PDB file of C-alpha atoms and ligand atoms in Angstrom:
ATOM      1  CA  MET A  63     -22.511  28.372 -12.226  1.00  0.00           C
ATOM      2  CA  SER A  64     -23.758  25.782 -14.712  1.00  0.00           C
ATOM      3  CA  GLY A  65     -27.325  24.543 -14.437  1.00  0.00           C
ATOM      4  CA  ASP A  66     -26.182  21.090 -13.319  1.00  0.00           C
ATOM      5  CA  ARG A  67     -23.884  22.492 -10.657  1.00  0.00           C
ATOM      6  CA  HIS A  68     -26.676  24.678  -9.354  1.00  0.00           C
ATOM      7  CA  LEU A  69     -29.070  21.714  -9.311  1.00  0.00           C
ATOM      8  CA  SER A  70     -26.463  19.578  -7.510  1.00  0.00           C
ATOM      9  CA  LYS A  71     -25.990  22.229  -4.822  1.00  0.00           C
ATOM     10  CA  LEU A  72     -29.737  22.606  -4.391  1.00  0.00           C
ATOM     11  CA  LEU A  73     -30.140  18.826  -4.038  1.00  0.00           C
ATOM     12  CA  SER A  74     -27.313  18.725  -1.467  1.00  0.00           C
ATOM     13  CA  PHE A  75     -28.976  21.494   0.504  1.00  0.00           C
ATOM     14  CA  TRP A  76     -32.424  19.887   0.491  1.00  0.00           C
ATOM     15  CA  LEU A  77     -31.374  16.263   0.951  1.00  0.00           C
ATOM     16  CA  ARG A  78     -28.664  16.794   3.552  1.00  0.00           C
ATOM     17  CA  HIS A  79     -29.526  19.913   5.457  1.00  0.00           C
ATOM     18  CA  LYS A  80     -32.895  21.555   4.919  1.00  0.00           C
ATOM     19  CA  PRO A  81     -35.599  19.335   3.412  1.00  0.00           C
ATOM     20  CA  GLU A  82     -38.271  21.672   4.804  1.00  0.00           C
ATOM     21  CA  ALA A  83     -36.997  24.393   2.458  1.00  0.00           C
ATOM     22  CA  GLY A  84     -38.335  22.244  -0.397  1.00  0.00           C
ATOM     23  CA  LYS A  85     -41.294  20.881   1.645  1.00  0.00           C
ATOM     24  CA  LEU A  86     -39.699  17.444   1.310  1.00  0.00           C
ATOM     25  CA  SER A  87     -40.219  14.560   3.657  1.00  0.00           C
ATOM     26  CA  VAL A  88     -37.186  12.395   4.286  1.00  0.00           C
ATOM     27  CA  ASP A  89     -37.547   8.800   5.424  1.00  0.00           C
ATOM     28  CA  PRO A  90     -35.374   7.502   8.301  1.00  0.00           C
ATOM     29  CA  THR A  91     -32.688   6.336   5.875  1.00  0.00           C
ATOM     30  CA  GLY A  92     -32.499   9.606   3.952  1.00  0.00           C
ATOM     31  CA  TRP A  93     -34.681   8.799   0.928  1.00  0.00           C
ATOM     32  CA  VAL A  94     -36.986  11.380  -0.667  1.00  0.00           C
ATOM     33  CA  GLU A  95     -39.544  10.951  -3.478  1.00  0.00           C
ATOM     34  CA  VAL A  96     -38.175  12.261  -6.790  1.00  0.00           C
ATOM     35  CA  GLU A  97     -41.735  13.399  -7.536  1.00  0.00           C
ATOM     36  CA  ASP A  98     -41.566  15.708  -4.479  1.00  0.00           C
ATOM     37  CA  VAL A  99     -38.178  17.056  -5.563  1.00  0.00           C
ATOM     38  CA  LEU A 100     -39.660  17.865  -8.975  1.00  0.00           C
ATOM     39  CA  ALA A 101     -42.522  19.704  -7.273  1.00  0.00           C
ATOM     40  CA  ALA A 102     -40.025  21.644  -5.130  1.00  0.00           C
ATOM     41  CA  LEU A 103     -38.063  22.608  -8.246  1.00  0.00           C
ATOM     42  CA  ALA A 104     -41.220  23.723 -10.020  1.00  0.00           C
ATOM     43  CA  ALA A 105     -42.204  25.783  -6.961  1.00  0.00           C
ATOM     44  CA  GLN A 106     -38.894  27.639  -7.358  1.00  0.00           C
ATOM     45  CA  GLY A 107     -39.629  28.347 -10.985  1.00  0.00           C
ATOM     46  CA  SER A 108     -37.002  25.820 -12.117  1.00  0.00           C
ATOM     47  CA  ALA A 109     -37.635  23.994 -15.364  1.00  0.00           C
ATOM     48  CA  ALA A 110     -35.399  21.056 -14.311  1.00  0.00           C
ATOM     49  CA  GLY A 111     -37.040  17.685 -14.906  1.00  0.00           C
ATOM     50  CA  ARG A 112     -36.526  14.033 -14.088  1.00  0.00           C
ATOM     51  CA  GLY A 113     -33.830  13.691 -16.764  1.00  0.00           C
ATOM     52  CA  ASP A 114     -31.845  16.569 -15.268  1.00  0.00           C
ATOM     53  CA  ILE A 115     -31.937  14.952 -11.825  1.00  0.00           C
ATOM     54  CA  GLU A 116     -30.855  11.614 -13.275  1.00  0.00           C
ATOM     55  CA  ARG A 117     -27.971  13.252 -15.122  1.00  0.00           C
ATOM     56  CA  VAL A 118     -26.773  15.069 -11.988  1.00  0.00           C
ATOM     57  CA  VAL A 119     -26.948  11.833  -9.985  1.00  0.00           C
ATOM     58  CA  ALA A 120     -25.021   9.946 -12.679  1.00  0.00           C
ATOM     59  CA  GLN A 121     -22.427  12.625 -13.326  1.00  0.00           C
ATOM     60  CA  SER A 122     -21.759  13.984  -9.834  1.00  0.00           C
ATOM     61  CA  ASP A 123     -17.975  14.141  -9.483  1.00  0.00           C
ATOM     62  CA  LYS A 124     -18.108  12.496  -6.073  1.00  0.00           C
ATOM     63  CA  ASN A 125     -21.113  10.245  -6.567  1.00  0.00           C
ATOM     64  CA  ARG A 126     -22.855  12.305  -3.920  1.00  0.00           C
ATOM     65  CA  PHE A 127     -26.360  11.037  -4.652  1.00  0.00           C
ATOM     66  CA  GLU A 128     -28.039   7.752  -5.363  1.00  0.00           C
ATOM     67  CA  GLN A 129     -31.428   6.777  -6.751  1.00  0.00           C
ATOM     68  CA  SER A 130     -33.439   3.672  -5.995  1.00  0.00           C
ATOM     69  CA  PRO A 131     -33.313   1.108  -8.830  1.00  0.00           C
ATOM     70  CA  ASP A 132     -36.847   2.084  -9.916  1.00  0.00           C
ATOM     71  CA  GLY A 133     -35.839   5.764  -9.989  1.00  0.00           C
ATOM     72  CA  ARG A 134     -38.618   6.730  -7.584  1.00  0.00           C
ATOM     73  CA  LEU A 135     -36.389   7.779  -4.665  1.00  0.00           C
ATOM     74  CA  ILE A 136     -33.238   9.859  -4.253  1.00  0.00           C
ATOM     75  CA  ARG A 137     -30.860  10.450  -1.337  1.00  0.00           C
ATOM     76  CA  ALA A 138     -27.453  11.911  -0.569  1.00  0.00           C
ATOM     77  CA  ARG A 139     -24.945   9.180   0.211  1.00  0.00           C
ATOM     78  CA  GLN A 140     -23.491  11.074   3.178  1.00  0.00           C
ATOM     79  CA  GLY A 141     -22.760  14.525   4.532  1.00  0.00           C
ATOM     80  CA  HIS A 142     -26.105  15.106   6.275  1.00  0.00           C
ATOM     81  CA  SER A 143     -26.690  17.420   9.171  1.00  0.00           C
ATOM     82  CA  ILE A 144     -30.332  16.247   9.549  1.00  0.00           C
ATOM     83  CA  PRO A 145     -30.732  13.014  11.502  1.00  0.00           C
ATOM     84  CA  VAL A 146     -30.665  10.017   9.152  1.00  0.00           C
ATOM     85  CA  ASP A 147     -29.472   6.464   9.604  1.00  0.00           C
ATOM     86  CA  LEU A 148     -27.592   5.666   6.423  1.00  0.00           C
ATOM     87  CA  ASP A 149     -26.759   2.168   7.467  1.00  0.00           C
ATOM     88  CA  TRP A 150     -23.486   1.914   5.530  1.00  0.00           C
ATOM     89  CA  PRO A 151     -21.701  -1.342   6.320  1.00  0.00           C
ATOM     90  CA  VAL A 152     -19.205  -1.449   9.135  1.00  0.00           C
ATOM     91  CA  ALA A 153     -15.854  -2.310   7.571  1.00  0.00           C
ATOM     92  CA  GLU A 154     -12.203  -2.701   8.484  1.00  0.00           C
ATOM     93  CA  PRO A 155     -10.247   0.307   7.188  1.00  0.00           C
ATOM     94  CA  PRO A 156      -6.811   0.228   5.567  1.00  0.00           C
ATOM     95  CA  GLU A 157      -3.764   1.058   7.684  1.00  0.00           C
ATOM     96  CA  PHE A 158      -3.964   4.761   6.900  1.00  0.00           C
ATOM     97  CA  LEU A 159      -6.730   7.124   5.817  1.00  0.00           C
ATOM     98  CA  PHE A 160      -6.443  10.849   5.107  1.00  0.00           C
ATOM     99  CA  HIS A 161      -8.294  13.998   6.097  1.00  0.00           C
ATOM    100  CA  GLY A 162      -7.914  17.361   4.384  1.00  0.00           C
ATOM    101  CA  THR A 163      -8.285  20.501   6.437  1.00  0.00           C
ATOM    102  CA  VAL A 164      -6.653  23.935   6.804  1.00  0.00           C
ATOM    103  CA  ASP A 165      -4.082  25.452   9.108  1.00  0.00           C
ATOM    104  CA  ARG A 166      -6.521  27.506  11.182  1.00  0.00           C
ATOM    105  CA  PHE A 167      -8.253  24.365  12.514  1.00  0.00           C
ATOM    106  CA  LEU A 168      -5.059  22.508  13.409  1.00  0.00           C
ATOM    107  CA  ASP A 169      -4.615  23.664  17.008  1.00  0.00           C
ATOM    108  CA  ALA A 170      -8.156  22.598  17.883  1.00  0.00           C
ATOM    109  CA  ILE A 171      -7.849  19.332  15.942  1.00  0.00           C
ATOM    110  CA  MET A 172      -4.545  18.414  17.591  1.00  0.00           C
ATOM    111  CA  ALA A 173      -6.050  19.210  21.021  1.00  0.00           C
ATOM    112  CA  GLU A 174      -9.406  17.407  20.738  1.00  0.00           C
ATOM    113  CA  GLY A 175      -9.081  15.249  17.646  1.00  0.00           C
ATOM    114  CA  LEU A 176     -11.201  15.264  14.510  1.00  0.00           C
ATOM    115  CA  ARG A 177     -14.884  15.774  15.245  1.00  0.00           C
ATOM    116  CA  PRO A 178     -17.911  15.520  12.928  1.00  0.00           C
ATOM    117  CA  MET A 179     -18.646  19.245  13.477  1.00  0.00           C
ATOM    118  CA  GLY A 180     -21.924  19.922  11.621  1.00  0.00           C
ATOM    119  CA  ARG A 181     -22.180  16.429  10.096  1.00  0.00           C
ATOM    120  CA  HIS A 182     -22.792  12.964  11.512  1.00  0.00           C
ATOM    121  CA  HIS A 183     -19.295  11.663  10.927  1.00  0.00           C
ATOM    122  CA  VAL A 184     -15.719  12.623  10.310  1.00  0.00           C
ATOM    123  CA  HIS A 185     -15.075  12.067   6.573  1.00  0.00           C
ATOM    124  CA  LEU A 186     -11.847  10.305   5.587  1.00  0.00           C
ATOM    125  CA  SER A 187     -10.456   9.323   2.204  1.00  0.00           C
ATOM    126  CA  VAL A 188      -8.203   6.519   1.035  1.00  0.00           C
ATOM    127  CA  ASP A 189      -6.001   8.781  -1.039  1.00  0.00           C
ATOM    128  CA  LEU A 190      -4.040  11.956  -0.534  1.00  0.00           C
ATOM    129  CA  ALA A 191      -5.377  13.655  -3.648  1.00  0.00           C
ATOM    130  CA  THR A 192      -8.972  13.555  -2.373  1.00  0.00           C
ATOM    131  CA  ALA A 193      -7.918  14.839   1.061  1.00  0.00           C
ATOM    132  CA  ASN A 194      -6.047  17.670  -0.627  1.00  0.00           C
ATOM    133  CA  ALA A 195      -9.110  18.587  -2.671  1.00  0.00           C
ATOM    134  CA  VAL A 196     -11.355  18.502   0.426  1.00  0.00           C
ATOM    135  CA  GLY A 197      -8.952  20.760   2.347  1.00  0.00           C
ATOM    136  CA  SER A 198      -8.572  23.189  -0.529  1.00  0.00           C
ATOM    137  CA  ARG A 199     -12.299  24.050  -0.332  1.00  0.00           C
ATOM    138  CA  ARG A 200     -11.277  26.239   2.618  1.00  0.00           C
ATOM    139  CA  GLY A 201      -7.838  27.557   1.659  1.00  0.00           C
ATOM    140  CA  ARG A 202      -4.345  26.122   1.495  1.00  0.00           C
ATOM    141  CA  PRO A 203      -4.864  22.428   2.265  1.00  0.00           C
ATOM    142  CA  VAL A 204      -3.215  20.588   5.139  1.00  0.00           C
ATOM    143  CA  VAL A 205      -3.461  16.797   5.059  1.00  0.00           C
ATOM    144  CA  LEU A 206      -3.608  14.677   8.192  1.00  0.00           C
ATOM    145  CA  GLN A 207      -2.776  11.004   8.159  1.00  0.00           C
ATOM    146  CA  VAL A 208      -5.087   8.906  10.324  1.00  0.00           C
ATOM    147  CA  ALA A 209      -3.806   5.663  11.835  1.00  0.00           C
ATOM    148  CA  ALA A 210      -7.097   4.016  10.916  1.00  0.00           C
ATOM    149  CA  ALA A 211      -6.180   0.354  11.436  1.00  0.00           C
ATOM    150  CA  ARG A 212      -4.850   1.146  14.923  1.00  0.00           C
ATOM    151  CA  LEU A 213      -7.994   3.109  15.796  1.00  0.00           C
ATOM    152  CA  PHE A 214     -10.161   0.261  14.472  1.00  0.00           C
ATOM    153  CA  ALA A 215      -8.140  -2.193  16.571  1.00  0.00           C
ATOM    154  CA  SER A 216      -8.906  -0.054  19.646  1.00  0.00           C
ATOM    155  CA  GLY A 217     -12.612  -0.815  19.077  1.00  0.00           C
ATOM    156  CA  GLN A 218     -13.832   2.173  17.107  1.00  0.00           C
ATOM    157  CA  ALA A 219     -16.309   1.542  14.296  1.00  0.00           C
ATOM    158  CA  PHE A 220     -15.678   2.631  10.720  1.00  0.00           C
ATOM    159  CA  ARG A 221     -18.248   2.632   7.940  1.00  0.00           C
ATOM    160  CA  LEU A 222     -17.634   2.701   4.227  1.00  0.00           C
ATOM    161  CA  SER A 223     -20.147   4.755   2.259  1.00  0.00           C
ATOM    162  CA  GLY A 224     -21.373   3.849  -1.208  1.00  0.00           C
ATOM    163  CA  ASN A 225     -18.965   6.296  -2.847  1.00  0.00           C
ATOM    164  CA  GLY A 226     -15.823   5.217  -1.032  1.00  0.00           C
ATOM    165  CA  VAL A 227     -15.774   7.814   1.770  1.00  0.00           C
ATOM    166  CA  TRP A 228     -14.805   6.345   5.156  1.00  0.00           C
ATOM    167  CA  LEU A 229     -16.916   7.555   8.068  1.00  0.00           C
ATOM    168  CA  THR A 230     -16.138   7.451  11.776  1.00  0.00           C
ATOM    169  CA  GLU A 231     -17.265   9.351  14.846  1.00  0.00           C
ATOM    170  CA  HIS A 232     -14.048  10.727  16.271  1.00  0.00           C
ATOM    171  CA  VAL A 233     -10.336  10.526  15.638  1.00  0.00           C
ATOM    172  CA  PRO A 234      -8.385  11.234  18.855  1.00  0.00           C
ATOM    173  CA  PRO A 235      -5.190  13.292  18.511  1.00  0.00           C
ATOM    174  CA  GLY A 236      -2.966  10.278  19.160  1.00  0.00           C
ATOM    175  CA  TYR A 237      -4.073   8.782  15.844  1.00  0.00           C
ATOM    176  CA  LEU A 238      -3.273  11.890  13.769  1.00  0.00           C
ATOM    177  CA  ALA A 239      -0.076  12.947  12.047  1.00  0.00           C
ATOM    178  CA  ARG A 240       0.351  16.034   9.906  1.00  0.00           C
ATOM    179  CA  LEU A 241       1.911  15.266   6.531  1.00  0.00           C
TER     180      LEU A 241
HETATM  181  C1  HQG B 943     -12.718  20.607  10.709  1.00  0.00           C
HETATM  182  C2  HQG B 943     -17.456  17.499   0.935  1.00  0.00           C
HETATM  183  C3  HQG B 943     -11.920  22.367  14.627  1.00  0.00           C
HETATM  184  C4  HQG B 943     -12.493  19.659   9.565  1.00  0.00           C
HETATM  185  C5  HQG B 943     -15.999  17.125   0.970  1.00  0.00           C
HETATM  186  C6  HQG B 943     -13.219  20.383   8.437  1.00  0.00           C
HETATM  187  C7  HQG B 943     -15.960  15.968   1.939  1.00  0.00           C
HETATM  188  C8  HQG B 943     -12.338  20.669  13.166  1.00  0.00           C
HETATM  189  C9  HQG B 943     -14.350  21.091   9.142  1.00  0.00           C
HETATM  190  C10 HQG B 943     -17.147  16.190   2.821  1.00  0.00           C
HETATM  191  C11 HQG B 943     -12.284  19.733  14.206  1.00  0.00           C
HETATM  192  C12 HQG B 943     -15.678  20.386   8.968  1.00  0.00           C
HETATM  193  C13 HQG B 943     -16.754  16.521   4.247  1.00  0.00           C
HETATM  194  C14 HQG B 943     -12.012  20.198  15.507  1.00  0.00           C
HETATM  195  C15 HQG B 943     -12.688  18.681  12.372  1.00  0.00           C
HETATM  196  N1  HQG B 943     -11.837  21.524  15.682  1.00  0.00           N
HETATM  197  N2  HQG B 943     -12.159  21.987  13.370  1.00  0.00           N
HETATM  198  N3  HQG B 943     -11.937  19.378  16.563  1.00  0.00           N
HETATM  199  N4  HQG B 943     -12.503  18.505  13.694  1.00  0.00           N
HETATM  200  N5  HQG B 943     -12.590  19.990  12.037  1.00  0.00           N
HETATM  201  O1  HQG B 943     -17.369  20.237   5.566  1.00  0.00           O
HETATM  202  O2  HQG B 943     -14.256  16.834   5.950  1.00  0.00           O
HETATM  203  O3  HQG B 943     -18.861  18.129  -1.779  1.00  0.00           O
HETATM  204  O4  HQG B 943     -18.142  19.171   7.750  1.00  0.00           O
HETATM  205  O5  HQG B 943     -11.121  19.474   9.296  1.00  0.00           O
HETATM  206  O6  HQG B 943     -15.495  16.818  -0.295  1.00  0.00           O
HETATM  207  O7  HQG B 943     -14.288  19.287   5.164  1.00  0.00           O
HETATM  208  O8  HQG B 943     -20.239  18.031   0.273  1.00  0.00           O
HETATM  209  O9  HQG B 943     -16.107  18.302   6.640  1.00  0.00           O
HETATM  210  O10 HQG B 943     -12.379  21.326   7.822  1.00  0.00           O
HETATM  211  O11 HQG B 943     -16.052  14.718   1.340  1.00  0.00           O
HETATM  212  O12 HQG B 943     -20.083  16.012  -1.219  1.00  0.00           O
HETATM  213  O13 HQG B 943     -14.027  21.082  10.535  1.00  0.00           O
HETATM  214  O14 HQG B 943     -17.862  17.293   2.255  1.00  0.00           O
HETATM  215  O15 HQG B 943     -18.164  16.677   0.067  1.00  0.00           O
HETATM  216  O16 HQG B 943     -16.092  20.599   7.639  1.00  0.00           O
HETATM  217  O17 HQG B 943     -15.888  17.650   4.248  1.00  0.00           O
HETATM  218  P1  HQG B 943     -17.042  19.599   6.863  1.00  0.00           P
HETATM  219  P2  HQG B 943     -15.017  18.033   5.509  1.00  0.00           P
HETATM  220  P3  HQG B 943     -19.423  17.240  -0.704  1.00  0.00           P
END
């Protein structure tokens, strides 16, 4: 694994799931002091510095992280299992959104709908290619089409994260179609 990929995974782990593993304190909206991240890296014997963090934030394939304009703070844009209020704007989704998964989850998904599982939200994408890539993390991908505009019209909230991922709390089976 390249150094940047390793650093990106470590940041994901600390910022989304286990800040205590790096002795980091996370504010209610998910922000952490870069200074504290640097201390956590040093404590692990990592030589990564501020420039390495900035490069990983800038080059992350999915724009997973963001830094405050003054560079003092860093957070993951979504995907947390720790409680954070990310405050992404509520928005009206397009007619269809997509979710990539795998065959072994389909029976459960078609029975109870898409659930956030370990995260705060169900993650949906605007394009098939992204959904395919998300599904293929677990095996042969299966893509579900979500009737997002219809679900929105029924009163369910959607949020649009800073990197274009649509977030919602539940997608009932009646709004899902396997492609
Ligand atoms: C499945 C990565 C059984 C769901 C990706 C998924 C994404 C159910 C898994 C982001 C279910 C949860 C999120 C139900 C959903 N019964 N299984 N009722 N409802 N599932 O990782 O969407 O690289 O929490 O289909 O690229 O796979 O981390 O969600 O397979 O954008 O930035 O339960 O994570 O981005 O898995 O991935 P996850 P996800 P990062």
